[in-house]
Short mmCIF file of C-alpha atoms in Angstrom, two decimals:
data_model
loop_
_atom_site.label_atom_id
_atom_site.label_comp_id
_atom_site.label_asym_id
_atom_site.label_seq_id
_atom_site.Cartn_x
_atom_site.Cartn_y
_atom_site.Cartn_z
CA MET A 23 101.57 129.28 161.77
CA GLU A 24 101.16 130.96 158.40
CA MET A 25 104.27 129.24 157.14
CA THR A 26 102.83 125.86 158.14
CA PHE A 27 99.61 126.62 156.31
CA LEU A 28 101.48 127.73 153.17
CA ARG A 29 103.67 124.66 153.33
CA ARG A 30 100.65 122.39 153.62
CA ALA A 31 98.84 124.13 150.81
CA LEU A 32 101.85 123.85 148.51
CA SER A 33 102.38 120.22 149.43
CA ALA A 34 98.73 119.48 148.75
CA ILE A 35 98.95 121.10 145.31
CA PHE A 36 102.10 119.13 144.58
CA ILE A 37 100.50 115.84 145.61
CA VAL A 38 97.39 116.53 143.55
CA THR A 39 99.54 117.30 140.51
CA VAL A 40 101.53 114.07 140.92
CA ALA A 41 98.30 112.13 141.38
CA LEU A 42 96.88 113.67 138.20
CA VAL A 43 99.94 112.82 136.16
CA LEU A 44 99.91 109.26 137.46
CA THR A 45 96.20 108.89 136.73
CA ILE A 46 96.68 110.11 133.18
CA GLN A 47 99.52 107.64 132.67
CA VAL A 48 97.35 104.82 133.97
CA ILE A 49 94.35 105.81 131.87
CA ALA A 50 96.22 106.34 128.61
CA PRO A 51 97.26 102.69 128.01
CA THR A 52 93.73 101.55 128.87
CA ARG A 53 92.36 103.88 126.24
CA SER A 54 94.66 102.64 123.53
CA LYS A 55 93.79 99.03 124.39
CA ALA A 56 90.13 99.89 123.91
CA VAL A 57 90.99 101.36 120.53
CA ASP A 58 92.90 98.22 119.51
CA HIS A 59 89.85 96.24 120.46
CA ASP A 60 87.63 98.43 118.30
CA ARG A 61 90.06 98.03 115.45
CA ALA A 62 89.87 94.25 115.74
CA ALA A 63 86.09 94.44 115.80
CA PHE A 64 86.22 96.52 112.64
CA ASP A 65 88.45 94.02 110.86
CA ASP A 66 86.11 91.19 111.81
CA ALA A 67 83.16 93.15 110.54
CA VAL A 68 84.69 93.39 107.07
CA GLU A 69 84.51 89.61 106.89
CA ALA A 70 80.94 89.43 108.10
CA THR A 71 78.06 88.67 105.79
CA PHE A 72 75.64 91.37 104.78
CA GLU A 73 72.97 90.29 107.26
CA GLN A 74 75.49 90.43 110.08
CA VAL A 75 76.55 93.93 109.09
CA VAL A 76 72.93 95.07 109.11
CA GLU A 77 72.41 93.48 112.53
CA GLU A 78 75.53 95.17 113.86
CA ILE A 79 74.25 98.51 112.66
CA VAL A 80 70.79 97.88 114.09
CA GLU A 81 72.31 96.89 117.43
CA GLY A 82 74.51 100.00 117.46
CA LYS A 83 77.88 98.20 117.35
CA VAL A 84 79.09 100.15 114.35
CA THR A 85 77.95 103.33 116.05
CA GLU A 86 80.15 102.47 119.02
CA GLU A 87 83.15 101.79 116.78
CA ALA A 88 82.62 105.10 115.01
CA LYS A 89 82.16 106.90 118.31
CA ALA A 90 85.45 105.50 119.57
CA GLU A 91 87.17 106.95 116.49
CA ALA A 92 85.43 110.30 116.85
CA GLU A 93 86.22 110.62 120.53
CA LYS A 94 89.96 110.19 120.20
CA LYS A 95 91.16 113.46 121.57
CA ASP A 96 93.20 114.62 118.61
CA VAL A 97 90.79 113.76 115.81
CA MET A 98 89.62 116.41 113.37
CA PRO A 99 87.76 114.23 110.88
CA GLY A 100 87.37 116.73 108.06
CA GLY A 101 91.11 117.43 108.05
CA GLN A 102 92.51 116.63 104.69
CA THR A 103 95.78 115.00 105.69
CA CYS A 104 96.51 112.72 108.62
CA PHE A 105 98.65 115.49 110.14
CA MET A 106 95.45 117.39 110.73
CA ARG A 107 93.09 114.48 111.28
CA HIS A 108 95.34 112.97 113.95
CA TYR A 109 97.61 115.79 114.85
CA ARG A 110 99.10 114.17 117.90
CA SER A 111 99.55 110.59 116.83
CA ALA A 112 100.32 110.91 113.14
CA ARG A 113 102.97 113.56 113.33
CA THR A 114 106.07 113.81 115.42
CA ARG A 115 106.30 117.57 115.60
CA ALA A 116 107.90 117.82 112.21
CA ARG A 117 109.77 121.07 111.93
CA ALA A 118 110.78 122.77 108.77
CA ASP A 119 112.46 125.94 107.68
CA ILE A 120 110.00 128.80 107.18
CA ASN A 121 110.77 129.09 103.47
CA ASP A 122 110.10 125.38 102.99
CA ARG A 123 106.80 125.77 104.76
CA ALA A 124 106.01 128.75 102.56
CA THR A 125 106.63 126.56 99.51
CA LEU A 126 104.26 123.94 100.92
CA ALA A 127 101.55 126.52 101.58
CA LEU A 128 101.97 128.08 98.14
CA LEU A 129 101.47 124.68 96.51
CA THR A 130 97.90 124.82 97.77
CA PHE A 131 97.34 128.59 97.50
CA ALA A 132 98.55 128.70 93.91
CA PRO A 133 98.58 125.17 92.50
CA GLY A 134 98.99 126.43 88.96
CA SER A 135 102.36 128.11 89.50
CA ALA A 136 105.27 126.48 87.66
CA GLU A 137 107.81 128.27 89.90
CA VAL A 138 106.25 126.79 93.03
CA GLU A 139 106.18 123.34 91.47
CA ALA A 140 109.89 123.57 90.68
CA ALA A 141 110.62 124.71 94.25
CA ALA A 142 108.56 121.81 95.60
CA LEU A 143 110.42 119.26 93.46
CA GLU A 144 113.69 120.63 94.73
CA LEU A 145 112.39 120.40 98.32
CA VAL A 146 111.41 116.75 97.76
CA GLU A 147 114.93 116.02 96.54
CA ARG A 148 116.70 117.42 99.59
CA SER A 149 114.30 116.47 102.39
CA GLU A 150 113.31 113.24 104.07
CA GLY A 151 110.69 111.74 106.37
CA GLU A 152 107.57 113.71 107.11
CA LEU A 153 108.59 116.85 105.25
CA ARG A 154 109.37 114.87 102.10
CA TRP A 155 106.12 112.90 102.39
CA ARG A 156 103.99 115.98 102.97
CA THR A 157 105.63 117.86 100.10
CA ALA A 158 105.08 114.96 97.71
CA LEU A 159 101.44 114.73 98.81
CA ALA A 160 100.86 118.48 98.36
CA LEU A 161 102.49 118.24 94.93
CA ALA A 162 100.19 115.35 94.01
CA GLN A 163 97.21 117.37 95.17
CA ALA A 164 98.22 120.43 93.14
CA ARG A 165 98.67 118.26 90.06
CA LEU A 166 95.27 116.65 90.61
CA VAL A 167 93.68 120.11 90.80
CA ASN A 168 95.41 120.93 87.50
CA GLY A 169 94.21 117.70 85.90
CA ASN A 170 97.73 116.29 85.56
CA ILE A 171 96.93 112.71 86.58
CA ALA A 172 100.21 111.12 85.42
CA GLY A 173 102.15 113.74 87.36
CA MET A 174 100.00 113.06 90.41
CA GLU A 175 100.85 109.35 90.23
CA ASP A 176 104.57 110.19 90.07
CA ALA A 177 104.30 112.38 93.18
CA LEU A 178 102.28 109.74 95.04
CA LEU A 179 104.94 107.16 94.22
CA ILE A 180 107.52 109.36 95.94
CA ALA A 181 105.19 109.72 98.92
CA SER A 182 104.56 105.99 99.22
CA GLU A 183 108.29 105.25 99.07
CA THR A 184 109.03 107.62 101.94
CA ASP A 185 109.69 105.83 105.23
CA GLY A 186 108.81 106.81 108.76
CA ILE A 187 105.19 107.77 108.13
CA ALA A 188 102.29 106.77 110.39
CA PRO A 189 100.18 103.97 108.81
CA ASN A 190 96.96 105.98 108.82
CA CYS A 191 98.70 108.62 106.70
CA ARG A 192 98.82 106.13 103.83
CA ALA A 193 95.04 106.63 103.62
CA ASP A 194 95.71 110.08 102.17
CA GLU A 195 97.75 108.63 99.32
CA VAL A 196 95.02 106.11 98.50
CA PHE A 197 92.34 108.79 98.78
CA LEU A 198 94.04 111.10 96.28
CA ARG A 199 94.52 108.21 93.88
CA ALA A 200 90.81 107.42 94.21
CA MET A 201 89.78 111.00 93.53
CA ALA A 202 91.51 110.93 90.16
CA LEU A 203 89.10 108.21 89.02
CA PRO A 204 85.47 108.63 87.92
CA GLY A 205 82.42 107.58 90.03
CA ASP A 206 82.14 103.86 90.75
CA ASP A 207 85.80 103.18 89.94
CA ARG A 208 86.76 105.05 93.08
CA LEU A 209 85.06 102.61 95.41
CA PRO A 210 87.76 99.94 95.94
CA LEU A 211 90.40 102.59 96.71
CA LEU A 212 88.05 104.56 98.96
CA MET A 213 87.23 101.41 100.91
CA GLN A 214 90.96 100.81 101.28
CA ALA A 215 91.34 104.38 102.57
CA VAL A 216 88.75 103.99 105.34
CA GLU A 217 90.28 100.67 106.28
CA LEU A 218 93.65 102.41 106.74
CA ASP A 219 92.04 105.28 108.63
CA PRO A 220 88.44 104.82 109.83
CA ALA A 221 88.32 108.51 110.82
CA HIS A 222 88.80 109.62 107.19
CA TRP A 223 85.63 111.70 106.98
CA SER A 224 86.13 112.76 103.37
CA ALA A 225 86.61 109.16 102.23
CA HIS A 226 83.38 108.11 103.98
CA GLY A 227 81.63 111.05 102.32
CA GLN A 228 82.93 110.09 98.89
CA ILE A 229 81.91 106.46 99.45
CA ALA A 230 78.37 107.57 100.27
CA VAL A 231 78.25 109.81 97.17
CA ALA A 232 79.63 107.08 94.90
CA ILE A 233 77.25 104.39 96.13
CA ALA A 234 74.19 106.66 96.31
CA SER A 235 74.76 107.81 92.74
CA ALA A 236 75.76 104.43 91.32
CA ARG A 237 73.68 103.43 88.31
CA PRO A 238 73.53 100.57 87.61
CA GLY A 239 76.14 99.77 90.26
CA ARG A 240 79.02 97.33 90.29
CA ASP A 241 78.24 93.81 89.08
CA GLY A 242 77.80 91.29 91.86
CA LYS A 243 79.01 93.72 94.52
CA CYS A 244 75.64 94.61 96.03
CA ALA A 245 76.24 93.08 99.45
CA GLU A 246 79.70 94.62 99.74
CA ASP A 247 78.62 98.03 98.48
CA ILE A 248 75.45 98.43 100.52
CA ALA A 249 77.18 97.15 103.66
CA GLN A 250 79.90 99.76 103.15
CA TYR A 251 77.23 102.38 102.41
CA LEU A 252 75.53 101.74 105.75
CA ARG A 253 78.83 101.68 107.64
CA SER A 254 80.03 104.91 106.02
CA ILE A 255 76.77 106.70 106.83
CA VAL A 256 77.13 105.66 110.47
CA TYR A 257 80.73 106.88 110.50
CA LEU A 258 79.79 110.13 108.77
CA ARG A 259 77.10 110.94 111.29
CA GLU A 260 79.29 110.08 114.26
CA LEU A 261 82.41 111.85 112.95
CA THR A 262 80.68 115.02 111.79
CA GLY A 263 81.29 117.67 114.40
CA SER A 264 82.20 121.11 113.18
CA ALA A 265 79.92 123.64 111.52
CA THR A 266 81.87 123.28 108.30
CA GLU A 267 81.51 119.52 108.22
CA ILE A 268 77.78 119.73 108.94
CA GLN A 269 77.36 122.29 106.17
CA MET A 270 79.28 120.16 103.68
CA LEU A 271 77.24 117.12 104.67
CA ALA A 272 73.98 119.01 104.20
CA THR A 273 75.02 120.31 100.77
CA PHE A 274 76.08 116.91 99.61
CA ILE A 275 72.90 115.17 100.77
CA GLY A 276 70.92 117.75 98.85
CA SER A 277 72.81 116.81 95.70
CA LEU A 278 72.22 113.05 95.88
CA PRO A 279 69.85 111.67 93.24
CA GLN A 280 66.31 110.96 94.45
CA GLY A 281 65.60 107.32 95.16
CA ALA A 282 65.70 104.52 97.67
CA ARG A 283 69.37 104.99 98.50
CA ARG A 284 68.91 108.63 99.36
CA SER A 285 65.80 107.92 101.45
CA LEU A 286 67.69 105.28 103.42
CA TYR A 287 70.47 107.77 104.06
CA ALA A 288 67.99 110.44 105.13
CA GLY A 289 66.32 108.00 107.52
CA MET A 290 69.60 107.18 109.24
CA LEU A 291 70.44 110.86 109.67
CA LEU A 292 66.94 111.77 110.91
CA GLU A 293 67.20 109.04 113.49
CA THR A 294 70.46 110.52 114.74
CA ALA A 295 68.91 113.96 114.75
CA GLY A 296 66.26 112.72 117.21
CA ASP A 297 63.36 112.49 114.75
CA PRO A 298 62.13 108.87 114.93
CA ALA A 299 58.86 109.68 113.13
CA GLY A 300 60.75 111.28 110.24
CA ALA A 301 63.13 108.32 110.15
CA GLN A 302 60.23 105.84 109.96
CA THR A 303 58.70 107.80 107.10
CA ALA A 304 62.03 107.78 105.26
CA TYR A 305 62.52 104.02 105.73
CA ARG A 306 58.97 103.36 104.49
CA ARG A 307 59.63 105.56 101.49
CA THR A 308 62.80 103.56 100.83
CA ALA A 309 60.70 100.39 100.60
CA GLN A 310 58.16 102.07 98.31
CA GLU A 311 60.82 103.47 96.02
CA LEU A 312 62.34 100.00 95.71
CA VAL A 313 59.01 98.67 94.43
CA THR A 314 58.69 101.31 91.73
CA GLY A 315 62.40 101.72 90.98
CA ASP A 316 64.83 99.33 89.27
CA ASP A 317 67.70 99.36 91.77
CA PRO A 318 69.97 96.35 91.16
CA CYS A 319 70.63 96.11 94.91
CA ALA A 320 66.92 96.19 95.86
CA ALA A 321 67.13 93.04 98.00
CA GLU A 322 69.94 94.38 100.20
CA LEU A 323 68.38 97.83 100.48
CA ARG A 324 65.00 96.35 101.39
CA LEU A 325 66.52 94.18 104.11
CA ALA A 326 68.39 97.15 105.57
CA ALA A 327 65.33 99.45 105.46
CA THR A 328 63.09 96.82 107.06
CA ARG A 329 65.48 96.06 109.90
CA LEU A 330 66.18 99.73 110.55
CA LEU A 331 62.44 100.51 110.50
CA ASP A 332 61.73 97.71 112.99
CA ASN A 333 64.26 99.14 115.39
CA VAL A 334 63.73 102.87 115.20
CA GLY A 335 64.08 104.31 118.67
CA ASP A 336 65.84 101.22 120.09
CA ARG A 337 69.33 102.51 119.53
CA ARG A 338 71.51 105.04 121.26
CA MET B 21 132.25 133.61 151.99
CA THR B 22 129.20 131.66 153.07
CA VAL B 23 127.14 129.65 150.72
CA PRO B 24 123.47 129.74 151.61
CA VAL B 25 122.10 126.25 152.04
CA LEU B 26 118.37 126.71 152.23
CA HIS B 27 117.31 123.19 153.05
CA ASP B 28 119.44 123.17 156.23
CA ARG B 29 117.85 126.19 157.77
CA GLU B 30 114.75 124.60 159.18
CA ASP B 31 113.21 121.17 159.26
CA GLY B 32 110.68 120.67 156.48
CA PHE B 33 112.00 123.27 154.11
CA GLY B 34 113.04 120.46 151.80
CA THR B 35 109.40 119.59 151.24
CA LEU B 36 108.56 123.20 150.60
CA ASP B 37 111.36 123.42 148.04
CA VAL B 38 110.04 120.44 146.12
CA ALA B 39 106.52 121.80 146.19
CA ALA B 40 107.68 125.26 145.18
CA ASN B 41 109.75 123.87 142.33
CA ALA B 42 106.82 121.83 141.12
CA LEU B 43 104.69 124.96 141.22
CA ALA B 44 107.29 126.89 139.28
CA VAL B 45 107.27 124.20 136.59
CA LEU B 46 103.48 124.32 136.47
CA VAL B 47 103.51 128.10 136.11
CA LEU B 48 106.09 127.84 133.33
CA VAL B 49 104.01 125.25 131.48
CA LEU B 50 100.90 127.41 131.80
CA VAL B 51 102.72 130.49 130.52
CA VAL B 52 104.16 128.61 127.55
CA THR B 53 100.76 127.11 126.73
CA GLY B 54 99.19 130.54 127.01
CA LEU B 55 101.69 131.97 124.56
CA ALA B 56 101.06 129.09 122.22
CA ILE B 57 97.32 129.73 122.32
CA MET B 58 97.83 133.44 121.66
CA GLU B 59 99.73 132.49 118.54
CA VAL B 60 96.63 130.93 116.94
CA THR B 61 94.12 133.49 118.05
CA ARG B 62 95.55 136.74 116.78
CA PRO B 63 92.61 139.08 117.16
CA GLY B 64 91.24 141.54 114.70
CA GLU B 65 92.08 139.94 111.40
CA VAL B 66 89.01 140.36 109.25
CA PRO B 67 87.65 139.42 106.89
CA GLY B 68 88.51 135.74 106.67
CA VAL B 69 88.33 134.17 103.28
CA GLU B 70 88.23 130.43 103.31
CA ALA B 71 91.10 129.14 101.30
CA PRO B 72 90.28 128.86 97.64
CA ASN B 73 92.51 125.86 97.77
CA VAL B 74 91.03 123.79 100.55
CA PRO B 75 91.99 120.62 98.79
CA ALA B 76 89.45 120.11 96.09
CA ALA B 77 88.47 116.70 97.32
CA VAL B 78 87.12 117.92 100.64
CA LEU B 79 84.56 120.22 99.17
CA GLU B 80 83.89 118.27 96.05
CA LEU B 81 81.21 116.32 97.91
CA ALA B 82 78.42 118.30 96.37
CA THR B 83 79.65 121.39 94.64
CA ALA B 84 82.35 122.39 92.25
CA PRO B 85 85.91 122.48 93.58
CA PRO B 86 86.50 125.60 95.62
CA SER B 87 87.55 128.58 93.66
CA ARG B 88 90.89 129.90 92.68
CA ASP B 89 88.97 132.80 91.14
CA THR B 90 88.69 135.58 93.68
CA TYR B 91 87.18 138.78 92.30
CA VAL B 92 87.50 142.07 94.15
CA LEU B 93 84.88 144.67 93.26
CA PHE B 94 85.96 148.33 93.56
CA ASP B 95 83.52 151.13 92.83
CA ASP B 96 84.31 151.37 89.12
CA ALA B 97 86.46 148.33 88.38
CA ALA B 98 86.95 144.69 89.28
CA ILE B 99 90.07 142.55 89.48
CA ARG B 100 90.64 138.83 89.66
CA LEU B 101 93.42 138.17 92.17
CA ASN B 102 96.35 136.44 90.60
CA LEU B 103 97.82 134.35 93.41
CA GLU B 104 100.20 132.67 90.97
CA THR B 105 102.04 135.98 90.55
CA ILE B 106 102.47 136.24 94.30
CA ALA B 107 103.65 132.64 94.51
CA ALA B 108 106.22 133.08 91.77
CA GLN B 109 107.52 136.25 93.41
CA ILE B 110 107.88 134.61 96.81
CA VAL B 111 109.75 131.64 95.35
CA GLU B 112 112.03 133.91 93.38
CA THR B 113 112.91 136.39 96.13
CA SER B 114 112.34 134.34 99.32
CA GLU B 115 110.60 137.47 100.64
CA LEU B 116 107.31 136.52 102.28
CA ALA B 117 105.85 140.04 102.04
CA GLY B 118 105.95 142.68 99.36
CA ASP B 119 104.19 144.53 96.56
CA PHE B 120 102.83 143.02 93.41
CA VAL B 121 100.95 144.40 90.46
CA GLN B 122 97.54 144.11 92.17
CA GLY B 123 98.50 145.43 95.60
CA THR B 124 100.47 144.09 98.56
CA PHE B 125 100.76 140.62 100.06
CA GLU B 126 102.11 138.89 103.11
CA LEU B 127 102.44 135.13 103.56
CA ARG B 128 102.58 134.00 107.18
CA PRO B 129 103.32 130.33 107.70
CA ALA B 130 102.26 129.31 111.21
CA VAL B 131 105.63 129.36 112.95
CA ASN B 132 104.98 127.91 116.38
CA HIS B 133 105.47 124.20 115.96
CA TYR B 134 103.53 123.50 119.15
CA VAL B 135 100.47 125.01 117.55
CA TYR B 136 100.29 124.28 113.86
CA ARG B 137 98.80 121.01 112.82
CA ASP B 138 99.84 120.52 109.27
CA LEU B 139 103.07 121.62 107.68
CA THR B 140 101.01 123.66 105.22
CA ASP B 141 99.31 125.81 107.89
CA ALA B 142 99.55 129.41 106.74
CA SER B 143 97.68 132.64 106.16
CA LEU B 144 98.05 134.73 103.03
CA PHE B 145 97.07 138.37 103.36
CA VAL B 146 96.38 140.29 100.18
CA THR B 147 95.52 144.00 100.20
CA PRO B 148 94.30 144.78 96.69
CA LYS B 149 94.45 148.21 95.10
CA PRO B 150 92.23 149.57 92.31
CA PRO B 151 93.54 148.61 88.88
CA THR B 152 94.84 151.07 86.36
CA ALA B 153 93.47 150.88 82.85
CA GLY B 154 95.00 148.08 80.83
CA ASP B 155 96.00 145.85 83.76
CA SER B 156 95.49 142.19 83.00
CA ASP B 157 92.82 140.43 85.05
CA SER B 158 90.85 143.65 85.46
CA TRP B 159 87.46 144.82 84.19
CA PRO B 160 85.76 148.22 84.27
CA LEU B 161 82.35 148.30 86.00
CA ALA B 162 81.06 151.66 84.78
CA THR B 163 78.33 150.66 82.35
CA ALA B 164 75.81 147.88 81.87
CA ASP B 165 77.96 146.59 79.01
CA ASP B 166 80.97 146.38 81.34
CA LEU B 167 78.97 144.29 83.78
CA ALA B 168 77.72 142.05 81.00
CA ALA B 169 81.32 141.54 79.87
CA LEU B 170 82.40 140.47 83.35
CA SER B 171 79.39 138.17 83.67
CA ALA B 172 80.36 136.59 80.36
CA GLU B 173 83.92 136.10 81.59
CA ILE B 174 82.65 134.42 84.77
CA GLN B 175 80.37 132.24 82.68
CA SER B 176 83.13 131.14 80.34
CA ARG B 177 85.49 130.32 83.25
CA TRP B 178 82.71 128.34 84.85
CA ASP B 179 81.98 126.44 81.65
CA SER B 180 85.61 125.53 81.08
CA GLY B 181 86.93 124.92 84.57
CA ALA B 182 83.94 124.64 86.89
CA ARG B 183 85.52 126.84 89.53
CA ARG B 184 83.22 128.54 91.94
CA PRO B 185 83.96 132.28 91.92
CA VAL B 186 84.52 134.17 95.16
CA PHE B 187 83.57 137.85 95.43
CA VAL B 188 84.99 140.39 97.83
CA VAL B 189 82.63 143.34 97.63
CA TYR B 190 83.26 146.92 98.76
CA GLU B 191 80.28 149.06 99.64
CA ALA B 192 80.61 151.29 96.59
CA ALA B 193 80.27 148.23 94.35
CA ALA B 194 77.06 146.92 95.92
CA ASP B 195 74.92 147.77 92.88
CA ALA B 196 77.38 146.27 90.45
CA PHE B 197 77.58 143.12 92.55
CA SER B 198 73.81 142.86 92.61
CA THR B 199 73.77 142.67 88.80
CA LEU B 200 76.62 140.14 88.72
CA PHE B 201 74.95 138.07 91.43
CA TRP B 202 71.65 137.75 89.60
CA ASP B 203 73.40 137.05 86.29
CA ALA B 204 75.31 134.22 87.95
CA ASP B 205 72.18 133.03 89.73
CA ALA B 206 70.31 132.85 86.43
CA ALA B 207 73.20 130.88 84.92
CA GLY B 208 73.24 128.47 87.86
CA ILE B 209 76.74 129.43 88.99
CA PRO B 210 77.14 129.17 92.78
CA LEU B 211 78.89 132.18 94.28
CA LEU B 212 80.68 132.81 97.52
CA TRP B 213 80.81 136.42 98.62
CA GLN B 214 81.94 138.59 101.48
CA VAL B 215 81.55 142.29 102.16
CA SER B 216 84.77 144.10 102.98
CA ARG B 217 86.27 147.57 103.33
CA PRO B 218 88.92 149.08 101.05
CA ASN B 219 92.45 148.58 102.38
CA ASP B 220 91.42 145.74 104.67
CA PRO B 221 93.57 142.75 103.83
CA ILE B 222 91.83 139.70 102.43
CA ARG B 223 92.98 136.70 104.38
CA PHE B 224 93.32 133.31 102.76
CA LEU B 225 93.63 130.55 105.28
CA LEU B 226 95.02 127.07 105.36
CA GLY B 227 94.73 125.25 108.60
CA PRO B 228 92.38 123.75 111.16
CA ASP B 229 90.25 126.87 111.22
CA VAL B 230 89.11 126.23 107.68
CA VAL B 231 88.03 122.72 108.49
CA ARG B 232 86.37 123.66 111.77
CA GLN B 233 84.27 126.67 110.93
CA ARG B 234 85.47 129.12 108.32
CA LEU B 235 83.33 127.87 105.51
CA ALA B 236 80.16 128.38 107.53
CA THR B 237 80.77 132.13 107.68
CA TRP B 238 80.26 132.45 103.94
CA LYS B 239 76.92 133.19 102.34
#
């Protein structure tokens, strides 16, 4: 009697386990299809006109795209390299000798050390694939910290010529290259970075900083810039999750120059934070600041503020 | 000699075997996962210092790049940790732990490849010791002039490299730190600081922890 009960219980557990595994295998492909679909929607959106982008944001489509990125199970948006941002998909369990990994860590702990740099160069020479790519990237980063821009470019060239790297990792190369440039000049590269990896939180943050601080802005690029500004703000607010990311976001908003662009940004965040009245005030202030200010992209900003104000409370 | 053939002994034992084997596999997986989780959550390692090297770009959003200048304040002297010395020594000797002029260090790369996320994941533990007179990167803290000299040093580093200084403060140095803090505040230099106890290792982190929450623990 007891044996029968035990047998049944064990069989039941076994069947449930098998069923779970099967379910996961059925669900997984569906998920990735949904992601492909979002990706296609994103690509289309790049082509869209400014008005369409604003409408998509007002209707919450961009929010859904960003949510899909944020909800991927292995995403850690603030992670600096793709290995951390997408730790399951971007990296195939790269293994390395403990001394090689010590060299990699020391490159970031002590970027000024000539001995570590020499060890890293030697490691690049004798390694391949992910280890070689990651070492070259860490070397580029250390050189950027030290202000050695030419050296950084050399290291990035090695990284970009390394095969077998996930496509969204290339965003890290582009991002570093962008960070070596001043202000507005970063924008084209940063936009390329978020196209390669929409979950690149830092790139979205830098885009927002660059566009919010742009004076007088890039000639004839108002529609492109403000559209990207709005998209990046949506991505930032959806991707921000951890305490650290929230703190960094708060600090950086505090440092933006006063003006219409900052008010627009504040409105979009207040709306997410569940403060529709505050958001309306911020959007109205945006419109007022455009009247008194001399923003070259006033037309685009006004359109965005008006449409967002009309629809406060309709989204999400 | 007889060979035991379990599945012939009674009808239905075959099913039980399959179920039992599946259970055994499950248990194994759970145990391995448990071990893997233990690897990341080693308890009792305080205080945590967010890496002074979190890649500059991440934190550059609003403030200066994170610091490579970590000052430790003893009761009558201060040192600025020289991580480059440690790095050079590790590269030269391939020893991940040892003594250096400012104390002892241990570099622990995350070793469990099922747990670490990036190939750079590591912790660096530094246990500083009080400096002896004449050590480089050290300053006395005995008089008001000493404090003014250190404040001037911090100011000049800030002016030339814009690195945000990090302070590890022992209780005996609370008054000295107060002076340094207000000097820096008046000069508009943002500080990071953490209270610690002598002989507790200072832990520099690289890894997901830093991105997730470490920074928020700083004042």
